[in-house]
Each structure stands twice: as structure tokens, then as C-alpha cells.
Tab-separated table of C-alpha atoms and ligand atoms in Angstrom:
chain	number	residue	atom	x	y	z
Y	238	MET	CA	110.280	137.864	82.802
Y	239	THR	CA	107.169	137.766	84.990
Y	240	THR	CA	104.420	135.125	83.664
Y	241	ALA	CA	102.428	137.348	81.684
Y	242	GLN	CA	105.464	138.274	79.801
Y	243	GLY	CA	105.948	135.034	79.518
Y	244	ALA	CA	102.054	134.252	77.727
Y	245	GLN	CA	102.516	137.414	75.650
Y	246	GLN	CA	105.431	135.962	74.051
Y	247	GLY	CA	105.011	134.907	70.800
Y	248	ARG	CA	101.481	135.769	69.814
Y	249	ALA	CA	100.658	138.357	67.199
Y	250	GLN	CA	100.998	141.861	67.873
Y	251	PHE	CA	98.405	142.523	65.231
Y	252	GLY	CA	95.294	140.945	63.814
Y	253	VAL	CA	93.343	141.381	60.503
Y	254	ALA	CA	90.043	140.169	60.354
Y	255	GLY	CA	88.434	139.884	56.774
Y	256	MET	CA	90.589	138.300	53.777
Y	257	GLY	CA	89.353	140.268	51.470
Y	258	VAL	CA	91.816	142.077	48.492
Y	259	MET	CA	92.289	145.004	50.613
Y	260	GLY	CA	92.560	142.583	54.078
Y	261	GLN	CA	95.150	140.529	52.620
Y	262	SER	CA	96.885	143.521	51.231
Y	263	LEU	CA	97.106	145.283	54.299
Y	264	ALA	CA	97.828	142.450	56.995
Y	265	LEU	CA	100.484	141.533	54.399
Y	266	ASN	CA	102.014	145.286	54.451
Y	267	VAL	CA	101.913	145.143	58.739
Y	268	ALA	CA	103.586	141.492	58.192
Y	269	ASP	CA	106.395	143.280	55.957
Y	270	HIS	CA	106.954	145.767	59.184
Y	271	GLY	CA	108.295	142.835	61.261
Y	272	PHE	CA	105.127	142.512	62.964
Y	273	ARG	CA	103.411	139.168	64.117
Y	274	VAL	CA	100.071	139.254	62.598
Y	275	ALA	CA	97.221	137.156	62.932
Y	276	VAL	CA	94.412	136.881	59.971
Y	277	TRP	CA	90.783	135.692	60.274
Y	278	ASP	CA	88.595	134.246	57.457
Y	279	ARG	CA	85.886	132.111	56.831
Y	280	HIS	CA	87.631	130.554	54.243
Y	281	PRO	CA	91.121	129.213	54.856
Y	282	GLU	CA	91.857	129.261	50.997
Y	283	ARG	CA	92.447	132.663	51.748
Y	284	PHE	CA	95.669	131.991	53.767
Y	285	ASP	CA	97.356	129.978	50.926
Y	286	GLU	CA	96.733	133.023	48.494
Y	287	MET	CA	98.159	134.893	50.970
Y	288	ARG	CA	101.263	132.501	51.077
Y	289	GLN	CA	101.783	132.446	47.381
Y	290	LYS	CA	101.779	136.619	47.515
Y	291	GLY	CA	104.915	135.572	49.897
Y	292	ALA	CA	102.910	136.140	53.633
Y	293	PRO	CA	105.932	135.134	56.495
Y	294	ASP	CA	105.858	132.704	58.563
Y	295	SER	CA	105.204	135.397	60.802
Y	296	LEU	CA	101.617	135.600	59.423
Y	297	LYS	CA	99.001	132.583	60.750
Y	298	GLY	CA	95.865	131.998	59.727
Y	299	TYR	CA	92.669	131.292	61.669
Y	300	ALA	CA	89.455	129.854	60.659
Y	301	ALA	CA	87.962	129.837	64.096
Y	302	LEU	CA	87.265	133.979	65.282
Y	303	GLU	CA	87.999	132.326	69.442
Y	304	GLU	CA	91.501	131.063	67.916
Y	305	PHE	CA	92.102	134.042	65.931
Y	306	VAL	CA	91.435	136.252	69.293
Y	307	ALA	CA	93.528	133.600	71.547
Y	308	ALA	CA	96.385	134.360	69.523
Y	309	LEU	CA	96.471	137.766	69.993
Y	310	GLU	CA	98.599	139.937	72.451
Y	311	ARG	CA	97.413	142.160	74.853
Y	312	PRO	CA	96.146	144.690	74.475
Y	313	ARG	CA	94.168	143.609	71.537
Y	314	ARG	CA	94.520	145.678	68.022
Y	315	ILE	CA	92.142	144.240	65.623
Y	316	MET	CA	92.051	145.481	62.497
Y	317	LEU	CA	88.137	144.746	60.608
Y	318	MET	CA	88.252	144.542	57.275
Y	319	VAL	CA	85.045	143.996	56.254
Y	320	THR	CA	82.349	145.680	54.100
Y	321	ALA	CA	80.657	148.881	55.966
Y	322	GLY	CA	77.091	148.436	57.145
Y	323	ALA	CA	75.661	145.970	58.698
Y	324	ALA	CA	78.913	143.304	58.643
Y	325	VAL	CA	80.429	145.828	60.914
Y	326	ASP	CA	78.160	145.353	63.564
Y	327	SER	CA	78.554	141.797	62.945
Y	328	MET	CA	81.721	141.426	63.429
Y	329	MET	CA	81.794	143.684	66.536
Y	330	GLU	CA	78.719	141.358	67.964
Y	331	ARG	CA	80.423	138.104	67.270
Y	332	LEU	CA	84.109	139.908	69.032
Y	333	GLU	CA	83.039	141.495	71.882
Y	334	PRO	CA	82.514	138.466	74.248
Y	335	LEU	CA	85.780	137.174	73.618
Y	336	LEU	CA	87.569	140.475	73.975
Y	337	GLN	CA	88.766	142.269	77.374
Y	338	PRO	CA	88.840	145.746	78.384
Y	339	GLY	CA	91.563	147.842	76.991
Y	340	ASP	CA	91.238	145.687	73.846
Y	341	ILE	CA	91.372	147.849	70.435
Y	342	VAL	CA	89.521	147.238	67.248
Y	343	LEU	CA	89.861	149.542	64.463
Y	344	ASP	CA	86.973	149.834	61.898
Y	345	CYS	CA	88.840	150.429	58.281
Y	346	GLY	CA	85.782	150.279	55.513
Y	347	ASN	CA	83.991	153.314	54.351
Y	348	SER	CA	81.677	153.364	57.192
Y	349	TRP	CA	78.822	156.318	57.780
Y	350	PHE	CA	80.644	158.468	60.516
Y	351	GLN	CA	77.518	158.548	62.597
Y	352	ASP	CA	77.821	154.862	62.969
Y	353	THR	CA	81.086	154.862	64.011
Y	354	ARG	CA	80.415	157.784	66.820
Y	355	LYS	CA	77.572	155.293	68.060
Y	356	ARG	CA	79.538	152.500	67.931
Y	357	GLU	CA	82.624	153.808	69.819
Y	358	ALA	CA	80.553	155.428	72.134
Y	359	GLU	CA	78.234	151.948	72.824
Y	360	TRP	CA	82.179	150.034	73.487
Y	361	LYS	CA	83.199	152.608	75.316
Y	362	GLN	CA	80.774	151.763	77.986
Y	363	LYS	CA	81.799	148.221	77.776
Y	364	GLY	CA	84.999	149.361	78.739
Y	365	LEU	CA	86.098	148.482	74.736
Y	366	LEU	CA	88.061	150.217	72.614
Y	367	PHE	CA	86.489	151.580	69.152
Y	368	LEU	CA	88.907	153.111	65.961
Y	369	GLY	CA	87.338	154.289	62.716
Y	370	VAL	CA	89.435	154.267	60.452
Y	371	GLY	CA	89.754	155.645	57.287
Y	372	VAL	CA	92.052	154.148	54.265
Y	373	SER	CA	92.941	155.064	51.135
Y	374	GLY	CA	95.163	154.434	48.341
Y	375	GLY	CA	93.516	151.201	46.960
Y	376	GLU	CA	94.863	147.604	47.021
Y	377	GLU	CA	98.421	148.820	45.628
Y	378	GLY	CA	97.690	151.553	49.041
Y	379	ALA	CA	97.144	149.524	51.893
Y	380	ARG	CA	100.010	146.697	49.958
Y	381	TYR	CA	102.608	149.493	49.909
Y	382	GLY	CA	101.453	152.699	52.314
Y	383	PRO	CA	98.271	153.604	52.457
Y	384	SER	CA	97.012	157.134	53.779
Y	385	ILE	CA	95.004	156.358	56.878
Y	386	MET	CA	93.327	158.255	58.969
Y	387	PRO	CA	92.262	157.354	62.507
Y	388	GLY	CA	89.286	158.646	64.739
Y	389	GLY	CA	88.221	157.613	68.080
Y	390	PRO	CA	90.034	157.171	71.344
Y	391	ALA	CA	93.309	158.932	71.854
Y	392	GLU	CA	94.584	156.083	74.240
Y	393	ALA	CA	93.285	153.830	71.291
Y	394	TYR	CA	95.377	155.521	68.938
Y	395	ALA	CA	98.310	155.567	70.870
Y	396	GLN	CA	98.608	151.491	71.346
Y	397	VAL	CA	97.658	151.143	66.964
Y	398	ARG	CA	100.040	154.482	66.304
Y	399	PRO	CA	103.437	151.946	66.133
Y	400	VAL	CA	101.935	149.591	63.748
Y	401	LEU	CA	99.964	152.587	60.972
Y	402	GLU	CA	102.940	154.717	61.288
Y	403	ALA	CA	105.307	151.905	59.702
Y	404	ILE	CA	102.617	150.681	56.933
Y	405	ALA	CA	101.174	154.028	56.249
Y	406	ALA	CA	102.230	155.653	52.755
Y	407	LYS	CA	105.463	158.337	53.244
Y	408	SER	CA	106.289	161.824	51.876
Y	409	GLU	CA	108.228	164.827	52.577
Y	410	ALA	CA	106.334	166.346	55.034
Y	411	GLY	CA	106.018	162.926	57.145
Y	412	VAL	CA	104.234	159.795	57.527
Y	413	CYS	CA	100.596	159.702	56.076
Y	414	VAL	CA	98.851	158.957	59.102
Y	415	THR	CA	97.879	161.330	62.435
Y	416	HIS	CA	95.094	161.089	64.759
Y	417	VAL	CA	91.901	162.999	63.219
Y	418	GLY	CA	90.333	163.695	66.038
Y	419	PRO	CA	87.506	161.470	68.651
Y	420	ASP	CA	84.758	159.322	67.600
Y	421	GLY	CA	83.581	159.349	64.011
Y	422	ALA	CA	86.277	162.262	63.060
Y	423	GLY	CA	88.589	159.467	60.740
Y	424	HIS	CA	85.627	158.144	58.545
Y	425	PHE	CA	84.630	161.778	58.269
Y	426	VAL	CA	87.620	163.317	56.678
Y	427	LYS	CA	87.731	159.510	54.736
Y	428	MET	CA	84.004	160.675	53.588
Y	429	VAL	CA	85.402	164.337	52.701
Y	430	HIS	CA	88.652	162.918	50.954
Y	431	ASN	CA	85.828	160.548	48.298
Y	432	GLY	CA	83.998	163.391	47.245
Y	433	ILE	CA	86.869	165.658	46.765
Y	434	GLU	CA	88.258	162.381	44.569
Y	435	TYR	CA	84.505	162.574	42.887
Y	436	ALA	CA	85.307	165.997	41.819
Y	437	ASP	CA	88.681	165.721	40.883
Y	438	MET	CA	87.933	162.686	38.518
Y	439	GLN	CA	85.080	164.302	37.147
Y	440	LEU	CA	87.035	167.650	36.390
Y	441	LEU	CA	89.765	165.316	34.963
Y	442	ALA	CA	86.648	163.575	32.584
Y	443	GLU	CA	85.518	167.241	32.103
Y	444	THR	CA	89.479	167.972	30.463
Y	445	TYR	CA	88.915	165.179	28.714
Y	446	ASP	CA	85.679	165.587	26.662
Y	447	LEU	CA	86.937	169.227	26.056
Y	448	LEU	CA	89.679	168.075	24.380
Y	449	ARG	CA	88.463	165.233	22.938
Y	450	HIS	CA	85.967	166.811	21.107
Y	451	GLY	CA	86.929	170.771	21.098
Y	452	LEU	CA	90.146	170.053	19.356
Y	453	GLY	CA	89.838	166.525	18.516
Y	454	LEU	CA	92.864	164.780	20.157
Y	455	SER	CA	93.072	161.695	19.835
Y	456	ALA	CA	94.191	159.498	23.441
Y	457	ASP	CA	97.511	158.926	22.478
Y	458	GLN	CA	97.790	162.781	22.360
Y	459	LEU	CA	95.868	163.652	25.245
Y	460	ALA	CA	97.875	160.629	27.242
Y	461	ASP	CA	101.657	163.023	25.861
Y	462	LEU	CA	99.456	166.177	26.488
Y	463	PHE	CA	98.704	165.038	30.403
Y	464	SER	CA	102.531	163.759	30.806
Y	465	GLN	CA	103.787	167.411	30.111
Y	466	TRP	CA	101.345	168.667	32.655
Y	467	ASN	CA	102.306	165.817	35.491
Y	468	GLN	CA	105.739	167.320	35.501
Y	469	GLY	CA	103.983	170.892	36.501
Y	470	ILE	CA	101.749	171.498	39.178
Y	471	ALA	CA	98.989	169.601	38.017
Y	472	GLU	CA	100.951	166.085	39.156
Y	473	SER	CA	98.675	163.875	40.730
Y	474	PHE	CA	97.712	160.599	41.559
Y	475	LEU	CA	94.508	160.443	39.129
Y	476	LEU	CA	96.207	162.559	36.233
Y	477	GLU	CA	98.676	159.878	36.782
Y	478	THR	CA	95.823	157.099	36.789
Y	479	THR	CA	94.274	159.173	33.757
Y	480	ILE	CA	97.434	159.012	31.112
Y	481	LYS	CA	97.531	155.385	32.028
Y	482	VAL	CA	94.011	154.743	31.416
Y	483	LEU	CA	94.406	156.640	27.623
Y	484	ARG	CA	97.479	155.077	26.900
Y	485	LYS	CA	95.709	151.606	26.987
Y	486	LYS	CA	94.899	149.446	24.391
Y	487	ASP	CA	92.198	146.946	24.034
Y	488	ALA	CA	94.603	143.568	22.956
Y	489	GLU	CA	91.233	142.333	20.384
Y	490	THR	CA	90.575	145.531	19.207
Y	491	GLY	CA	93.794	147.607	19.211
Y	492	LYS	CA	91.777	150.693	19.548
Y	493	PRO	CA	92.290	152.241	22.899
Y	494	LEU	CA	90.497	150.699	25.475
Y	495	VAL	CA	88.519	154.389	27.058
Y	496	ASP	CA	87.379	154.003	23.708
Y	497	LEU	CA	84.896	151.031	24.371
Y	498	VAL	CA	84.266	151.423	28.334
Y	499	LEU	CA	80.660	152.288	28.669
Y	500	ASP	CA	79.854	155.352	29.842
Y	501	LYS	CA	77.714	154.646	33.177
Y	502	ALA	CA	79.264	155.736	36.079
Y	503	GLY	CA	78.622	153.851	39.344
Y	504	GLN	CA	79.013	154.713	42.849
Y	505	LYS	CA	79.448	153.104	46.140
Y	506	GLY	CA	78.069	155.677	48.125
Y	507	THR	CA	80.678	157.659	50.211
Y	508	GLY	CA	80.600	160.742	47.634
Y	509	LYS	CA	76.514	160.988	48.135
Y	510	TRP	CA	77.165	160.795	52.001
Y	511	THR	CA	79.301	163.940	51.528
Y	512	VAL	CA	77.000	165.998	49.895
Y	513	GLN	CA	73.713	164.539	52.175
Y	514	VAL	CA	76.435	166.014	55.192
Y	515	SER	CA	77.338	169.495	53.562
Y	516	LEU	CA	73.338	170.222	52.946
Y	517	ASP	CA	72.601	169.149	56.572
Y	518	LEU	CA	75.840	171.402	57.940
Y	519	GLY	CA	74.698	174.107	55.356
Y	520	VAL	CA	78.130	174.628	54.334
Y	521	PRO	CA	77.881	174.802	49.962
Y	522	VAL	CA	80.186	171.881	48.321
Y	523	PRO	CA	78.644	172.394	44.920
Y	524	SER	CA	81.781	170.923	42.785
Y	525	ILE	CA	81.214	167.998	44.790
Y	526	ALA	CA	78.017	167.761	44.306
Y	527	GLY	CA	78.390	168.343	40.993
Y	528	ALA	CA	80.449	164.946	40.189
Y	529	LEU	CA	77.737	163.334	41.933
Y	530	ASP	CA	75.158	164.924	39.604
Y	531	ALA	CA	77.574	163.886	36.476
Y	532	ARG	CA	77.682	160.477	37.590
Y	533	ASN	CA	73.909	159.937	38.043
Y	534	LEU	CA	72.875	161.762	34.931
Y	535	SER	CA	75.651	159.142	32.764
Y	536	SER	CA	73.544	155.937	33.838
Y	537	MET	CA	70.973	157.289	32.565
Y	538	LYS	CA	72.491	156.175	29.316
Y	539	ASP	CA	68.917	154.549	27.654
Y	540	GLU	CA	67.671	158.321	28.006
Y	541	ARG	CA	70.327	160.202	26.904
Y	542	VAL	CA	70.232	158.498	23.747
Y	543	ALA	CA	66.578	159.248	22.967
Y	544	ALA	CA	67.085	162.687	24.401
Y	545	SER	CA	69.743	162.997	21.959
Y	546	ARG	CA	67.207	162.360	18.760
Y	547	VAL	CA	64.762	165.106	20.120
Y	548	LEU	CA	67.326	167.720	21.949
Y	549	HIS	CA	70.437	168.938	19.494
Y	550	GLY	CA	73.124	171.211	20.497
Y	551	PRO	CA	74.679	174.009	18.937
Y	552	LYS	CA	75.506	173.558	15.127
Y	553	GLY	CA	78.361	175.242	12.368
Y	554	GLU	CA	80.349	175.936	15.804
Y	555	SER	CA	84.272	176.224	15.525
Y	556	LEU	CA	87.202	177.131	17.162
Y	557	SER	CA	88.625	179.922	16.319
Y	558	ALA	CA	92.928	179.841	15.368
Y	559	ASP	CA	93.339	181.477	18.996
Y	560	GLU	CA	91.092	179.104	20.606
Y	561	LYS	CA	92.628	176.256	18.862
Y	562	ALA	CA	96.075	177.326	19.905
Y	563	ASN	CA	95.299	178.524	23.706
Y	564	LEU	CA	92.577	175.869	24.291
Y	565	ALA	CA	94.671	173.346	25.952
Y	566	ALA	CA	96.819	175.756	27.975
Y	567	TRP	CA	93.350	177.544	29.223
Y	568	VAL	CA	91.852	173.757	30.470
Y	569	HIS	CA	95.112	173.898	31.939
Y	570	ASP	CA	94.930	176.878	34.505
Y	571	ALA	CA	90.969	176.100	34.821
Y	572	LEU	CA	91.660	172.977	35.453
Y	573	TYR	CA	94.078	173.790	38.702
Y	574	ALA	CA	91.951	176.780	39.663
Y	575	ALA	CA	88.534	174.376	40.133
Y	576	ARG	CA	90.805	171.826	41.894
Y	577	VAL	CA	91.656	174.281	44.373
Y	578	VAL	CA	87.847	175.758	44.226
Y	579	THR	CA	86.989	171.809	45.343
Y	580	TYR	CA	90.033	171.512	48.367
Y	581	ALA	CA	88.333	174.300	49.701
Y	582	GLN	CA	84.962	173.002	49.692
Y	583	GLY	CA	86.204	169.816	51.101
Y	584	MET	CA	88.550	171.807	54.168
Y	585	ARG	CA	85.354	174.453	54.933
Y	586	LEU	CA	83.301	171.009	55.183
Y	587	ILE	CA	85.988	168.772	57.590
Y	588	GLN	CA	86.093	172.325	59.411
Y	589	ALA	CA	82.844	172.626	59.839
Y	590	ALA	CA	82.601	169.039	60.891
Y	591	SER	CA	84.803	169.893	63.397
Y	592	ASN	CA	83.209	172.743	64.565
Y	593	GLU	CA	79.675	170.715	65.277
Y	594	TYR	CA	81.088	167.796	67.054
Y	595	LYS	CA	84.222	169.558	68.833
Y	596	TRP	CA	86.798	166.851	67.152
Y	597	ASN	CA	89.875	169.571	66.771
Y	598	VAL	CA	90.633	168.249	63.661
Y	599	SER	CA	93.777	170.463	61.976
Y	600	LEU	CA	93.563	170.784	58.561
Y	601	ALA	CA	97.377	171.371	57.586
Y	602	GLU	CA	97.482	167.377	58.921
Y	603	MET	CA	95.160	166.100	56.436
Y	604	ALA	CA	96.971	168.057	53.609
Y	605	ARG	CA	100.072	166.892	55.160
Y	606	ILE	CA	98.550	162.444	55.647
Y	607	TRP	CA	97.001	163.045	51.607
Y	608	ARG	CA	100.551	163.924	50.147
Y	609	ALA	CA	101.476	160.621	49.382
Y	610	GLY	CA	98.993	157.084	49.663
Y	611	CYS	CA	95.945	158.220	49.143
Y	612	ILE	CA	93.954	158.134	45.880
Y	613	ILE	CA	93.407	162.040	46.319
Y	614	ARG	CA	97.381	163.009	46.745
Y	615	ALA	CA	98.910	165.350	44.150
Y	616	LYS	CA	101.506	167.993	44.083
Y	617	LEU	CA	98.842	170.750	45.501
Y	618	LEU	CA	98.668	169.778	48.791
Y	619	THR	CA	101.761	170.981	49.686
Y	620	PRO	CA	100.627	174.787	49.256
Y	621	LEU	CA	97.038	173.651	50.809
Y	622	ARG	CA	99.259	172.165	53.819
Y	623	GLU	CA	101.120	175.259	54.054
Y	624	ALA	CA	98.207	178.014	53.532
Y	625	PHE	CA	97.344	176.476	57.142
Y	626	GLU	CA	99.853	175.472	58.676
Y	627	LYS	CA	100.140	179.548	58.224
Y	628	LYS	CA	96.332	180.065	59.168
Y	629	PRO	CA	94.769	177.315	60.832
Y	630	ASP	CA	91.948	178.910	61.376
Y	631	LEU	CA	91.709	180.854	57.241
Y	632	PRO	CA	88.133	180.453	56.338
Y	633	ASN	CA	88.633	179.508	52.683
Y	634	LEU	CA	91.606	178.215	51.240
Y	635	MET	CA	90.934	180.630	48.417
Y	636	LEU	CA	91.893	183.379	50.452
Y	637	ALA	CA	95.254	181.687	50.982
Y	638	ASP	CA	98.463	184.038	50.820
Y	639	SER	CA	99.942	181.551	48.119
Y	640	LEU	CA	97.076	180.371	45.705
Y	641	ALA	CA	94.375	183.536	46.317
Y	642	PRO	CA	96.908	185.458	43.577
Y	643	VAL	CA	96.873	182.120	41.469
Y	644	LEU	CA	93.138	181.784	41.083
Y	645	GLU	CA	93.267	185.666	40.326
Y	646	LYS	CA	95.655	184.759	37.682
Y	647	MET	CA	94.212	181.413	36.191
Y	648	ALA	CA	90.716	182.974	36.547
Y	649	PRO	CA	90.164	184.714	32.531
Y	650	SER	CA	91.262	181.266	31.370
Y	651	TRP	CA	88.852	179.412	33.374
Y	652	ARG	CA	85.937	181.448	31.917
Y	653	ARG	CA	87.408	181.165	28.261
Y	654	THR	CA	87.401	177.382	29.004
Y	655	MET	CA	83.816	177.735	29.986
Y	656	ALA	CA	83.098	180.331	27.111
Y	657	VAL	CA	84.025	177.658	24.963
Y	658	ALA	CA	82.142	174.452	26.565
Y	659	THR	CA	79.350	176.201	26.322
Y	660	ARG	CA	79.394	177.719	22.683
Y	661	LEU	CA	80.519	174.101	21.737
Y	662	GLY	CA	77.434	172.424	23.898
Y	663	ILE	CA	80.175	170.513	25.967
Y	664	PRO	CA	79.137	169.973	29.521
Y	665	VAL	CA	81.272	170.775	32.469
Y	666	PRO	CA	79.514	170.564	35.079
Y	667	VAL	CA	82.495	170.973	37.887
Y	668	PHE	CA	84.285	173.111	35.942
Y	669	SER	CA	80.887	175.556	35.749
Y	670	ALA	CA	80.417	174.594	39.541
Y	671	SER	CA	83.369	175.533	40.864
Y	672	LEU	CA	83.595	178.870	38.672
Y	673	ALA	CA	79.978	180.071	39.798
Y	674	TYR	CA	81.176	179.331	43.740
Y	675	PHE	CA	84.321	181.302	42.986
Y	676	ASP	CA	82.383	184.197	41.712
Y	677	SER	CA	79.730	183.676	43.834
Y	678	TYR	CA	82.555	183.731	47.148
Y	679	ARG	CA	84.087	186.606	46.219
Y	680	SER	CA	80.627	189.042	45.568
Y	681	PRO	CA	80.400	191.344	48.168
Y	682	GLU	CA	76.856	191.839	46.288
Y	683	LEU	CA	74.669	188.899	45.651
Y	684	PRO	CA	70.659	188.801	44.047
Y	685	GLN	CA	69.362	187.397	47.516
Y	686	ASN	CA	67.688	190.756	48.048
Y	687	LEU	CA	66.001	189.410	45.748
Y	688	THR	CA	65.321	186.244	47.594
Y	689	GLN	CA	64.529	188.040	50.261
Y	690	ALA	CA	61.945	190.205	48.921
Y	691	GLN	CA	60.397	187.519	47.191
Y	692	ARG	CA	59.945	185.417	50.158
Y	693	ASP	CA	58.445	188.226	52.174
Y	694	ALA	CA	56.120	189.272	49.486
Y	695	PHE	CA	54.855	185.615	48.970
Y	696	GLY	CA	54.867	184.564	52.637
Y	697	ALA	CA	55.671	187.168	54.955
Y	698	HIS	CA	58.900	185.389	55.885
Y	699	THR	CA	60.587	189.514	56.664
Y	700	TYR	CA	63.669	190.980	55.830
Y	701	GLN	CA	66.033	193.034	56.781
Y	702	ARG	CA	67.512	196.358	55.423
Y	703	ARG	CA	70.707	197.458	54.845
Y	704	ASP	CA	69.822	201.114	55.390
Y	705	ARG	CA	68.585	200.272	58.806
Y	706	PRO	CA	70.359	197.425	60.440
Y	707	GLU	CA	69.004	198.141	63.753
Y	708	ALA	CA	65.648	197.555	62.858
Y	709	GLY	CA	66.371	193.703	62.904
Y	710	PHE	CA	63.776	191.218	60.611
Y	711	VAL	CA	60.808	193.794	59.210
Y	712	HIS	CA	58.144	193.275	56.716
Y	713	SER	CA	56.432	194.962	53.599
Y	714	ASP	CA	53.495	195.329	51.411
Y	715	TRP	CA	55.005	194.904	48.209
Y	716	SER	CA	50.921	194.832	46.755
F	943	6PG	C1	90.666	155.181	48.418
F	943	6PG	C2	88.770	155.308	47.410
F	943	6PG	C3	88.129	153.949	47.920
F	943	6PG	C4	87.195	154.159	46.277
F	943	6PG	C5	85.844	154.282	46.779
F	943	6PG	C6	84.733	154.738	45.869
F	943	6PG	O1	90.236	156.316	48.532
F	943	6PG	O2	91.145	154.198	48.274
F	943	6PG	O3	88.347	156.457	47.814
F	943	6PG	O4	87.546	154.170	49.016
F	943	6PG	O5	87.895	154.314	45.385
F	943	6PG	O6	84.606	153.779	47.773
F	943	6PG	O7	84.104	154.134	44.740
F	943	6PG	P1	83.248	154.400	44.162
F	943	6PG	O8	83.608	155.557	43.126
F	943	6PG	O9	82.861	153.104	44.251
F	943	6PG	O10	81.857	155.459	45.079
């Protein structure tokens, strides 16, 4: 053994900085897989918490950053588990003088991908390696197997790969981690994952609302129905979570707890970023935007309560016997179809960013690593992966050989669902935005000839003629 090898021996193989709930869970997960782990936190009492959670002796806590860094074998591999934004910059500033060329830092928060691109480029100049890593799955996922989306230098990924593969979730399609691409690719994909999460959650909320108000189903009846759905093609983690939520009773009142939850949705920003980026890249994501607006509108509670006294919904509407008998089945299909459309938009956005930033992201791989561990994991991800494996340059998921016929078959139920919602005055922003996306995308003719004519009429913005494409952009006097 060389002296250098001797010095490395016994040192921690992996470091985790920031022992909040997620940091603790990930550090314990790494330790469970036989790696010697060093953890850092300003609050040493958190190390005691971790002992109580069963941290092995191979996991050691440090309250001094210098000692934590010195305890790690080289190249150092340090996972940052701090809140996205200024805290990441501050940790990087503190770590930088303590690190040596070739050391690797993994930012595992929900960071803005442009920050990640900048940070990675700056550290590269200094000989340090920076990975922007999306991690999904909440506390449970972090502890027992998240879906991991790392972006950054390939050589850095190669160094952390054994650890990430050990701790990631596993599905029938393999381990739920892959090198997403360079610089900000991993954080971008995680952001879109969250955008899809917003839309998927909103679709489930709309489903609940339609069946609750349309059919008068109770929380328990809904949970029973959703449990049946969850045995079939609609199976997903978010549906399973919905069932769990609907079954929970409030200990004090005995009522379904969900009925006692105030209808004002919060958010931390990743859904908003998804929509902002989609506007910059010119990629429509109306289902995700609809979900974001739905959260924003929900938070205007006082205004809505006041408005409900002035603006009234339809009166005297009721469902026909046919609608009563079939609504649940129609909504099931509408939900599936709208989810396909949501994923189609998210995938398209990733494809556009991958082209723009030359990331070379494999959409099939993204579907594969989302199959387990993450919040949007669902049975649907299997046909989705297969579609992109078969045709990596598929322009839109809705065109996949395996999904297009399903959408065609489900569209009538989807339309009936929308008709019922409209008649009853139940807002279904994501169901309807998704259907409009589907209908627009499948239309060879859209009314934007009128838009172009208007633009030319009031602002001489010019237009192209269908009958004379060779004439290029022309202007007419519309008066
Ligand atoms: C995950 C989640 C996680 C979190 C998001 C969304 O993949 O584990 O997406 O990152 O739930 O931050 O949170 P908001 O709904 O508060 O925006």
C-alpha cells in the first residue's frame, strides 16, 4: 500500500452537508449501502437525532466544516442538502478554499438550472467539479430510494455513480439514476418533473371535484373507486397518495381530514419556473400553466368567497341517468388522456431545452428513471419510455404508435366529461387546457389566419399567403 492509499484508508467515502429532513434521509440511505459517510451541520444535535434513527457507526457527524472536509477521501464527494438559492452560493464559497482540484460537489436541491450552469462553469475554471442533481421522492424516497437526475461533467458523474446507483430507487427497467447531460440538464429535468407533478395533482383534484359534486360521492366512496383505478392503467404514486388522503379521518371530529383542509394551495416555485421557461423557449405547456393558475386562483380565497355571492353558477342542472351511470368511467379515461398530454408537453419542453443548450438528453432515459422513486412515478411511464426508445426523435408523445390510438379511443369520454363539467359549472382548467392542446395539435387548420390578417390590418405586420408561398411575407390594405 502506498502512503497516499494509507492516508485515504478509513476516511469517509461520501459527505453530506446540511442535515435537514432530506439531508438526514439521504445520508442514512448512503450509509445503509455500506459507504463510510461524513455529515456536516451547524447544529450537532441533529447527529443525535440521526443516531436515534439508526445511523451506523460508519456515519460520523462534524459541526466544523474544515473537519468535515478533511475527513473525506479524495477526490472528495460532497452532497449539498441546503435550500436552493443563496444558501448554495454561500456553502460553495465556504467550501471552495477547503477543496482541491478534482473534488466534486453535488447540489441536490431544486436549484434554478441557469444558476447551476453558471456555478458549474465557474467551478470548472478552478478545477473543481460541480453537479446539479435533481432528487425526487420526498422524505421516504430520500431514505429508501429516490429518483435521481444528475447533470454536470461526465467525469464527475462517473466518480459519484456507484453511490448514486446504490441509493436510487430500482424499477423493472433498472436503477432510477442516469447522467442526464451537462451543466444544468439535471436541474432542468427535475424542474419539468415538478411542472408535470403540478398538472398531475391538479388533474386528480379536478377528478375529485367532478365526482364529489357531480355524483355526490363521499371521501370513502372516492377512495374505493380510486383504489380500483389504481389496479389498472391509471396506477400512480399520486393516485395512491390521493387514496391515502381521502381515507384519513380527523381524530377530533371523525370527519374526513381532507374536508378540513383549507383550499388554498401553496408552491415553492418550480412549477412557475417551468411555465416561465416554456414561454422563453416557445414551447406550449398549457396543462402545467393551468395547474399553476389553479393554485394561484385557489389562494385568492377571500375574493372567491365574496365573488360567489355575486356571480352564480348554473341552476337546476342535474345529470341524466346515462351520465350518472357512466361519469366515473368517462372521468377515468379523461384522466388518463390528459396525463398523456401533460407528459407530452413536459417531454417536449425537455427536448427543446436539450436542443437549445446541447444537452443531448434521452427522453427514454428520463421516462425510465421516473418509473420508480419520484413523485410522478406511474404505470404510464412504461409505454412512454417504450415510445421514446422506439423513436427517440418522436416530435410529440401523443403521436406514439402505442398512445395515439388510446387517445383516440378515450377522446369521446374526455369530451363528455368536459360537457358535464361545463354544464354543472365545475372548473376543470387542466382537463380542458389539455383537451384544447390535443385538439389544436391535431388540427391541420387553426384560426390563426384571422390573427395574422388582424395583425396586418392594424399594424402592417405582414402575412404569408397559402396560395403563393413563394411570395414570402406580404402586406395588404384591409380598408
Ligand atoms: C419531489 C417533489 C419535491 C417538492 C416540490 C414541489 O420531487 O420530491 O417535487 O421537490 O414536492 O418542491 O413543491 P411545491 O408544491 O411546494 O412547489
